[in-house]
Coordinates of C-alpha atoms and ligand atoms in Angstrom, one line a residue:
M1 CA 39.7 38.8 106.5
V2 CA 40.9 36.1 104.1
Y3 CA 42.8 32.9 104.4
I4 CA 45.3 31.7 101.9
L5 CA 46.8 28.3 101.2
K6 CA 50.1 27.6 99.3
S7 CA 49.4 27.9 95.6
I8 CA 51.3 28.3 92.3
L9 CA 50.3 31.2 90.0
E10 CA 49.8 30.1 86.4
G11 CA 47.8 31.4 83.5
E12 CA 47.0 34.8 82.1
V13 CA 46.0 38.0 83.8
Q14 CA 44.8 41.3 82.3
I15 CA 46.1 44.5 83.9
S16 CA 43.8 47.4 84.7
G17 CA 44.3 51.1 84.3
A18 CA 46.8 52.9 86.6
K19 CA 45.0 54.6 89.5
N20 CA 48.0 56.9 90.0
A21 CA 47.5 58.2 86.5
F22 CA 43.8 59.1 87.2
F23 CA 44.7 61.9 89.6
P24 CA 46.8 63.9 87.2
A25 CA 44.2 63.2 84.4
V26 CA 41.5 64.8 86.6
G27 CA 44.0 67.6 87.5
A28 CA 44.7 68.3 83.8
G29 CA 41.0 68.5 83.0
I30 CA 40.4 70.9 85.9
A31 CA 43.5 73.1 85.2
L32 CA 42.6 73.4 81.5
G33 CA 39.2 74.8 82.5
A34 CA 37.3 71.9 80.9
K35 CA 33.6 71.6 81.7
K36 CA 33.6 67.9 80.8
I37 CA 36.5 65.5 81.6
V38 CA 36.2 62.0 80.1
I39 CA 38.8 59.4 81.3
R40 CA 39.0 55.8 80.0
N41 CA 40.5 52.6 81.4
V42 CA 39.7 53.8 84.9
P43 CA 40.1 50.9 87.5
K44 CA 37.1 50.4 89.8
V45 CA 39.1 50.8 93.0
R46 CA 38.4 52.6 96.3
D47 CA 41.0 55.4 95.8
I48 CA 39.2 56.4 92.6
Q49 CA 35.9 56.4 94.3
V50 CA 37.3 58.7 97.0
M51 CA 38.7 61.0 94.4
L52 CA 35.2 61.2 92.8
E53 CA 33.8 62.1 96.2
I54 CA 36.3 64.9 96.5
I55 CA 35.3 66.1 93.1
S56 CA 31.6 66.2 94.1
K57 CA 32.5 68.0 97.3
I58 CA 34.1 70.9 95.5
G59 CA 31.2 71.2 93.1
G60 CA 31.7 68.7 90.3
E61 CA 29.4 65.8 89.2
Y62 CA 30.4 62.5 87.7
S63 CA 29.2 59.3 86.1
V64 CA 31.0 55.9 86.0
R65 CA 30.2 53.5 83.1
D66 CA 30.6 49.7 83.3
D67 CA 33.3 49.9 80.6
N68 CA 35.6 51.8 83.0
E69 CA 34.9 55.2 81.4
V70 CA 34.4 58.0 83.9
S71 CA 32.9 61.4 83.0
I72 CA 33.4 64.4 85.3
Y73 CA 31.4 67.6 84.9
M74 CA 33.0 70.8 86.4
E75 CA 31.2 74.2 86.3
K76 CA 31.7 76.2 89.4
I77 CA 34.4 75.0 91.8
T78 CA 34.4 75.8 95.5
P79 CA 37.6 74.3 96.9
E80 CA 36.8 75.4 100.4
R81 CA 34.0 72.9 100.6
I82 CA 36.3 69.9 100.7
D83 CA 36.4 68.4 104.2
Q84 CA 39.4 66.9 106.0
E85 CA 37.8 63.6 106.6
T86 CA 37.2 62.8 102.9
F87 CA 40.4 64.4 101.7
S88 CA 42.6 62.6 104.1
K89 CA 41.5 59.1 102.9
I90 CA 43.8 59.3 99.9
R91 CA 47.0 61.0 98.8
G92 CA 46.1 61.5 95.1
G93 CA 43.6 64.2 95.8
V94 CA 46.5 66.6 96.5
V95 CA 46.7 67.4 92.8
I96 CA 43.5 69.4 93.3
F97 CA 45.7 72.1 94.9
G98 CA 47.6 73.0 91.7
A99 CA 44.8 72.3 89.3
V100 CA 42.2 74.5 91.0
L101 CA 44.8 77.2 91.5
S102 CA 45.3 77.4 87.8
R103 CA 41.6 77.2 87.0
I104 CA 40.2 79.9 89.4
G105 CA 43.3 81.7 90.8
R106 CA 42.8 80.4 94.3
S107 CA 42.9 77.0 96.0
Y108 CA 42.5 75.3 99.3
I109 CA 43.2 71.7 100.4
P110 CA 43.2 70.1 103.9
F111 CA 46.3 68.1 104.6
P112 CA 46.2 64.9 102.5
G113 CA 46.3 61.3 103.7
G114 CA 47.3 58.1 102.0
C115 CA 48.9 54.9 103.1
K116 CA 50.6 54.9 106.6
I117 CA 54.1 54.8 105.1
G118 CA 55.8 57.8 106.7
K119 CA 54.8 61.4 107.3
R120 CA 53.5 62.1 103.7
P121 CA 54.1 65.9 104.1
I122 CA 53.3 68.5 101.4
D123 CA 56.1 71.0 102.1
Q124 CA 57.5 70.6 98.6
H125 CA 54.1 71.3 97.1
I126 CA 53.9 74.5 99.1
K127 CA 57.4 75.5 98.2
A128 CA 56.6 75.1 94.5
A129 CA 53.6 77.4 94.8
R130 CA 55.6 80.1 96.7
E131 CA 58.5 79.9 94.3
L132 CA 56.1 80.5 91.4
G133 CA 55.0 83.7 93.3
F134 CA 51.6 82.6 94.7
S135 CA 50.7 83.6 98.2
V136 CA 50.3 80.5 100.4
E137 CA 48.8 80.4 103.9
E138 CA 49.1 77.3 106.1
S139 CA 46.7 76.7 109.0
P140 CA 46.3 73.6 111.2
E141 CA 43.5 72.4 108.9
G142 CA 45.2 72.9 105.5
V143 CA 46.7 75.1 102.9
K144 CA 45.3 78.1 101.0
A145 CA 46.9 79.6 97.9
Y146 CA 46.0 82.6 95.8
G147 CA 47.5 85.4 93.6
E148 CA 49.5 85.2 90.4
I149 CA 52.6 83.7 88.9
K150 CA 55.4 86.2 89.3
N151 CA 58.5 83.9 88.8
K152 CA 59.8 81.3 86.4
K153 CA 61.5 78.6 88.4
I154 CA 60.7 75.9 90.9
S155 CA 63.4 73.7 92.4
F156 CA 62.5 70.6 94.5
D157 CA 64.7 69.5 97.4
I158 CA 63.6 65.9 96.7
K159 CA 61.9 64.1 93.8
T160 CA 58.2 64.0 94.5
V161 CA 55.6 62.5 92.1
T162 CA 52.5 64.4 93.1
G163 CA 54.6 67.4 93.9
T164 CA 55.9 67.5 90.3
E165 CA 52.3 67.0 89.1
N166 CA 51.1 69.9 91.2
A167 CA 54.0 72.1 90.0
I168 CA 53.1 71.4 86.4
L169 CA 49.4 72.1 87.0
M170 CA 49.9 75.4 88.8
S171 CA 52.3 76.7 86.0
L172 CA 49.7 76.6 83.2
K173 CA 48.7 80.3 83.5
S174 CA 52.3 81.5 83.2
K175 CA 53.1 84.0 80.5
N176 CA 56.7 82.8 80.5
L177 CA 58.6 79.5 80.2
I178 CA 58.7 77.7 83.6
E179 CA 61.7 75.7 84.7
I180 CA 61.2 72.9 87.3
E181 CA 64.5 71.5 88.7
N182 CA 64.7 68.0 90.2
H183 CA 61.4 66.8 88.8
A184 CA 60.0 63.3 89.2
K185 CA 60.0 61.1 86.1
E186 CA 57.5 58.5 86.9
P187 CA 55.3 57.3 83.9
E188 CA 52.3 58.8 85.6
V189 CA 54.0 62.2 85.6
R190 CA 54.9 61.7 81.9
E191 CA 51.3 60.9 81.2
L192 CA 50.3 64.3 82.7
M193 CA 52.6 65.9 80.2
K194 CA 51.0 64.0 77.4
Y195 CA 47.5 65.0 78.5
L196 CA 48.6 68.7 78.5
E197 CA 50.5 68.4 75.2
K198 CA 47.2 67.4 73.6
H199 CA 46.0 70.9 74.5
G200 CA 48.8 73.2 73.5
V201 CA 51.3 72.9 76.3
R202 CA 54.9 72.2 75.3
F203 CA 57.6 70.4 77.4
L204 CA 61.3 70.1 77.1
E205 CA 63.1 67.7 79.5
T206 CA 66.8 67.4 80.3
E207 CA 68.5 65.1 82.9
D208 CA 67.3 67.1 85.9
K209 CA 65.2 69.9 84.5
L210 CA 61.7 70.1 83.1
F211 CA 60.8 73.2 81.0
I212 CA 57.1 74.0 80.4
D213 CA 55.8 76.4 77.8
P214 CA 52.2 77.0 78.6
R215 CA 51.8 80.2 76.5
N216 CA 49.7 78.4 73.9
V217 CA 47.6 76.4 76.3
E218 CA 44.0 75.8 75.1
T219 CA 40.9 76.1 77.2
P220 CA 38.9 73.2 75.8
D221 CA 35.3 72.7 77.0
E222 CA 35.8 68.9 76.9
V223 CA 38.9 66.7 77.3
E224 CA 39.4 63.0 76.9
F225 CA 42.2 60.9 78.4
E226 CA 43.0 57.2 78.5
L227 CA 44.9 55.8 81.5
I228 CA 48.1 53.8 81.0
P229 CA 48.2 50.2 82.4
D230 CA 49.0 50.0 86.1
R231 CA 52.7 49.1 86.3
I232 CA 52.5 48.4 90.0
E233 CA 49.6 45.9 89.6
A234 CA 51.6 44.3 86.8
G235 CA 54.8 44.2 88.9
T236 CA 52.8 42.6 91.8
F237 CA 51.7 39.7 89.6
L238 CA 55.2 39.3 88.1
I239 CA 56.8 39.1 91.6
G240 CA 53.9 36.9 92.9
T241 CA 54.5 34.4 90.0
A242 CA 58.2 34.4 90.6
A243 CA 57.7 33.8 94.3
T244 CA 55.4 30.9 93.8
G245 CA 57.6 29.4 91.0
G246 CA 54.7 29.7 88.6
N247 CA 54.3 30.7 85.0
T248 CA 52.0 33.5 83.9
K249 CA 51.4 35.9 81.0
I250 CA 50.7 39.4 82.2
K251 CA 48.6 41.1 79.5
N252 CA 47.9 44.8 78.7
V253 CA 51.1 46.2 80.1
N254 CA 53.8 48.6 78.9
P255 CA 57.0 46.7 79.5
E256 CA 59.0 49.9 79.2
H257 CA 57.5 51.0 82.5
L258 CA 58.8 47.8 84.2
K259 CA 62.3 47.8 82.8
I260 CA 64.2 47.7 86.1
V261 CA 61.7 45.3 87.6
I262 CA 62.2 42.9 84.7
E263 CA 66.0 43.3 84.9
K264 CA 66.1 42.5 88.6
L265 CA 63.8 39.5 88.3
Q266 CA 66.0 38.2 85.4
E267 CA 69.1 38.8 87.5
A268 CA 67.5 36.7 90.3
G269 CA 67.0 33.9 87.8
A270 CA 63.4 34.2 86.6
R271 CA 62.9 33.7 82.8
I272 CA 61.0 36.5 81.2
K273 CA 59.7 36.9 77.6
I274 CA 58.7 40.5 76.6
G275 CA 56.0 41.2 74.0
K276 CA 54.6 44.5 72.8
D277 CA 52.0 44.8 75.5
E278 CA 52.5 41.6 77.5
I279 CA 55.2 40.0 79.7
E280 CA 55.5 36.2 80.2
I281 CA 57.4 35.1 83.3
E282 CA 58.5 31.6 84.4
G283 CA 59.6 31.4 88.0
E284 CA 62.2 29.2 89.8
K285 CA 62.3 27.3 93.0
E286 CA 65.0 29.6 94.4
Y287 CA 66.8 32.7 93.3
D288 CA 70.2 34.4 93.2
P289 CA 70.3 37.1 95.9
L290 CA 69.9 40.7 94.9
Y291 CA 70.9 44.1 95.9
V292 CA 68.1 46.5 95.0
I293 CA 67.7 50.3 95.5
A294 CA 64.1 51.4 95.7
D295 CA 64.1 55.0 94.6
S296 CA 62.4 57.5 92.1
Y297 CA 61.8 56.3 88.6
P298 CA 63.6 54.8 86.7
D299 CA 65.0 53.1 89.8
F300 CA 63.1 50.1 91.3
P301 CA 59.6 51.3 92.5
T302 CA 59.1 51.6 96.2
D303 CA 55.5 50.4 95.6
L304 CA 57.0 47.0 94.7
Q305 CA 59.5 46.8 97.6
P306 CA 57.2 44.9 100.0
Q307 CA 56.3 42.3 97.3
L308 CA 60.0 41.8 96.3
T309 CA 60.9 41.4 100.0
V310 CA 58.8 38.2 100.1
M311 CA 60.2 36.8 96.9
L312 CA 63.8 37.3 98.1
L313 CA 63.1 35.0 101.0
K314 CA 63.5 32.3 98.4
S315 CA 67.0 33.4 97.4
K316 CA 70.1 31.3 98.1
G317 CA 71.8 34.0 100.1
K318 CA 71.5 37.4 101.7
S319 CA 69.6 40.0 99.7
V320 CA 69.3 43.7 100.5
I321 CA 66.7 46.3 99.5
E322 CA 67.7 49.9 100.2
E323 CA 64.4 51.8 100.6
R324 CA 65.2 55.5 99.7
V325 CA 61.7 56.8 99.1
F326 CA 59.8 55.8 102.2
P327 CA 62.4 54.5 104.8
E328 CA 59.5 53.6 107.1
R329 CA 57.9 51.3 104.5
T330 CA 58.4 48.2 106.8
N331 CA 54.9 47.3 108.0
H332 CA 55.2 44.0 106.0
V333 CA 58.5 43.0 107.7
Y334 CA 57.0 42.8 111.2
E335 CA 54.1 40.6 109.8
L336 CA 56.4 38.4 107.7
R337 CA 58.5 37.7 110.8
K338 CA 55.4 36.2 112.5
M339 CA 55.5 33.7 109.6
G340 CA 59.1 32.8 110.2
A341 CA 60.8 35.3 107.9
D342 CA 64.4 36.1 108.8
I343 CA 64.6 39.8 107.9
E344 CA 66.6 42.5 109.5
I345 CA 66.0 46.3 109.3
S346 CA 69.2 48.3 109.4
G347 CA 68.5 52.1 108.7
N348 CA 66.8 52.2 105.4
K349 CA 68.0 48.8 104.4
I350 CA 65.9 45.6 104.5
I351 CA 68.2 42.6 104.8
I352 CA 66.5 39.4 103.7
Y353 CA 67.9 35.9 104.5
P354 CA 66.8 32.6 103.0
S355 CA 63.8 31.5 105.1
R356 CA 60.7 29.4 104.8
L357 CA 57.3 30.8 105.8
K358 CA 54.9 28.8 107.8
G359 CA 51.1 29.1 107.5
G360 CA 48.6 28.9 110.3
T361 CA 49.6 32.4 111.2
F362 CA 47.4 35.5 111.7
V363 CA 48.9 38.6 110.0
E364 CA 47.6 42.1 109.7
A365 CA 47.6 44.3 106.6
K366 CA 48.4 48.0 107.3
D367 CA 48.8 49.6 103.8
L368 CA 48.0 48.9 100.2
R369 CA 51.3 47.4 99.1
S370 CA 52.1 45.5 102.3
T371 CA 48.7 43.8 101.9
A372 CA 49.9 42.6 98.4
S373 CA 53.1 41.4 100.0
L374 CA 51.2 39.4 102.7
V375 CA 49.1 37.7 100.0
I376 CA 52.3 36.6 98.2
A377 CA 53.6 35.4 101.6
G378 CA 50.4 33.3 102.1
L379 CA 50.8 31.8 98.7
I380 CA 54.3 30.4 99.5
A381 CA 53.8 29.5 103.2
D382 CA 54.0 25.9 104.3
G383 CA 51.2 24.0 106.0
E384 CA 48.0 25.5 107.3
P385 CA 46.4 28.6 105.8
T386 CA 47.6 32.1 106.5
L387 CA 45.0 34.6 107.7
I388 CA 45.2 38.2 106.6
K389 CA 43.3 40.7 108.7
N390 CA 42.2 44.0 107.0
F391 CA 42.7 42.3 103.6
E392 CA 40.1 44.7 102.2
I393 CA 42.7 47.4 102.0
I394 CA 43.8 45.7 98.7
E395 CA 40.6 47.1 97.1
R396 CA 42.0 50.6 97.4
G397 CA 44.3 50.0 94.5
Y398 CA 43.8 46.6 92.8
E399 CA 40.7 46.1 90.6
R400 CA 39.0 42.7 91.0
F401 CA 42.1 41.4 92.8
L402 CA 40.4 38.2 94.2
E403 CA 38.9 37.3 90.9
K404 CA 42.2 37.8 89.0
I405 CA 44.5 36.0 91.5
R406 CA 42.0 33.0 91.9
K407 CA 41.9 32.7 88.1
L408 CA 45.7 32.3 88.3
G409 CA 45.2 29.4 90.7
A410 CA 45.5 31.1 94.1
N411 CA 43.6 29.3 96.9
I412 CA 42.3 32.4 98.7
Q413 CA 39.0 32.5 100.4
R414 CA 37.0 35.1 102.4
D415 CA 35.2 32.3 104.2
S416 CA 35.5 32.4 108.0
F417 CA 35.1 28.6 108.0
F418 CA 38.9 28.0 108.2
I419 CA 39.4 30.2 111.2
S420 CA 37.9 27.6 113.4
Q421 CA 40.3 25.0 112.0
L422 CA 43.4 27.1 112.9
T423 CA 45.6 26.2 115.8
M424 CA 46.1 29.8 117.0
Ligands
EPZ501 C1 53.2 58.9 94.8 O1 53.0 59.4 96.1 C2 52.3 57.7 94.7 N1 50.9 58.1 94.9 C3 52.7 56.6 95.7 O2 51.9 55.5 95.5 C4 54.1 56.2 95.5 O3 54.5 55.4 96.5 C5 55.0 57.5 95.6 O4 54.5 58.5 94.6 C6 56.5 57.3 95.3 O5 56.6 56.7 94.0 C7 50.2 58.7 94.0 O6 50.7 59.0 92.9 C8 48.8 59.1 94.3 P1 56.2 61.5 96.8 P2 53.5 60.8 96.6 O7 55.7 62.8 96.9 O8 53.5 61.7 95.4 C9 58.6 63.0 100.6 C10 50.4 53.8 96.1 O9 50.6 52.7 96.7 N2 57.9 64.2 100.4 O10 56.9 61.1 95.5 O11 52.8 61.2 97.8 C11 57.7 61.8 100.9 O12 57.4 61.8 102.3 C12 51.0 55.1 96.6 O13 49.7 53.9 95.0 C13 58.2 65.3 101.2 O14 59.0 65.2 102.1 O15 55.0 60.5 96.9 C14 58.4 60.6 100.4 O16 59.4 60.2 101.4 C15 51.7 54.9 97.9 N3 57.5 66.5 101.0 C16 59.1 61.1 99.2 O17 59.1 62.6 99.3 C17 56.6 66.7 100.0 O18 56.1 67.8 99.9 C18 58.5 60.8 97.9 O19 57.1 61.1 98.0 C19 56.3 65.6 99.2 C20 57.0 64.4 99.4

C-alpha cells in the first residue's frame, strides 16, 4: 500500500536492464548446451527471482552478484520437476519449453502465468513445436514435447513475442534452414538472435519471415550475455514526466527501441531531445489529442498503453488508444474512473476525454503496468493523497522503483499514517 501526492517529475533517472530480455538469454544458454550462463545488467525484480527459482527446480544452480551479474550453472536438466505453482507466477518461464527441447530432446512445462491481462494461452508455442515435427502432448497440467525436427517451416497465426523466442530456441538442432513466418520483432526477440549469432547461428530477416541457419551452431561450455536497457521502464518515466509536466533526463536507454513512443509524445506536444543513450523530455500542462494503435513492435507497445491512458487525460480533446495485443488490458480504466477519469471502453478502443483526477481515492493495482499507470495518476491527482492497494506488484518488473521516482521528486510514501487522514 502506498499513498501519493501530486508531484512534478524532474531530474535524472538511470534505466535498468530489460527483464523481458533475461528470459531469452537464459533460453539461449540452455539451448546451446552451456554449463555456465553469465548474464549482465540483470534487474533485481521479482520476475527474475521467480525465473531463477524455476531454473533451480529443473536442476540448475545460480548466483546473483551485487553488480547485477547473474551466473547460472546447468548440468543435468529434469524439466518434469517444475511445479505449476512456481511456473504460473510469471510468463517468461515459457521459453524453457523450447530451450530444454533443444538441449535434451524432450521438454515439459506446466501452463504459464503472467499478468492478468487476458487468457495468455500457449497454443502458438504448441503449434510451432508440432509444425517442426516434434510430438506434443497436452494434459490438464501442462505440455510435453519430444522427438526430432522433421520439417522446415513454422507459421504463426499471430505475432507472439515468447512464441517466436520458443520457435527460435526449438529450431537449433535442425539440419536444415528453418523458416518462421509472421515472427515478432520486439527488441528482446532481436536480442535472442544476437545472443545466438555469437555462437554460430545465422539469421536472415524479411518483412514477414525469419530464416534461421543453425547448421554451424556451437556448443559452448560457457556463454556471456548483457541485457539491453528496459524500454518499458524508460517509456514509463517518459510518460510519467510528460503527465506531470516535468523535465527529466532518462539515462542508459536505446532511443531506437522507443521510436514510436517518442514520436507520439512529440505529436502530443512534449519536447524531446535524443542523445546516443539518453532521452531528455520536457512536459507541457496539456497536450494535443492522439490516436494510438498498441500493437506488436514497431507499433506502440501494449506495455505502455496503461501509462499513456493517464497522460492523455491531459489532452485538449478526445484521444483514442486501440489495444490490439491484449484487448482486455483495461484494469487501470476502472480504477482511474474512481479518481474522476472520463474514459470509455468501446471494443478494443480506450476513448479518453479531458478530465481532472482527484486524490483522496483508494485504487487497486491488478497487474504490473496498470500499477505504473496508477502511480502516474496519483502524481497528477488534485487534493488529498491517492492510495494504491497492492502497489507491491510494481516490484515484479521495476528495479528500485520507489528510490528512482522519489529521486525525481515524487511524493510517494509507504507509511500508513496518511490512511487515517483520508476522508474515505
Ligand atoms: C510478452 O508476453 C511480454 N512478456 C509481455 O510483457 C508483453 O506485454 C507481450 O509480450 C506483448 O508485447 C515477456 O516477454 C515475458 P505474446 P507474451 O505472446 O509473449 C496471444 C510485461 O509486462 N497469444 O506476444 O506472453 C496473447 O494472448 C509483460 O513485462 C495467443 O493467443 O505475449 C496476446 O493476445 C506483460 N497464443 C498476443 O498473442 C499464444 O500461444 C500477444 O501475446 C501466444 C500468444
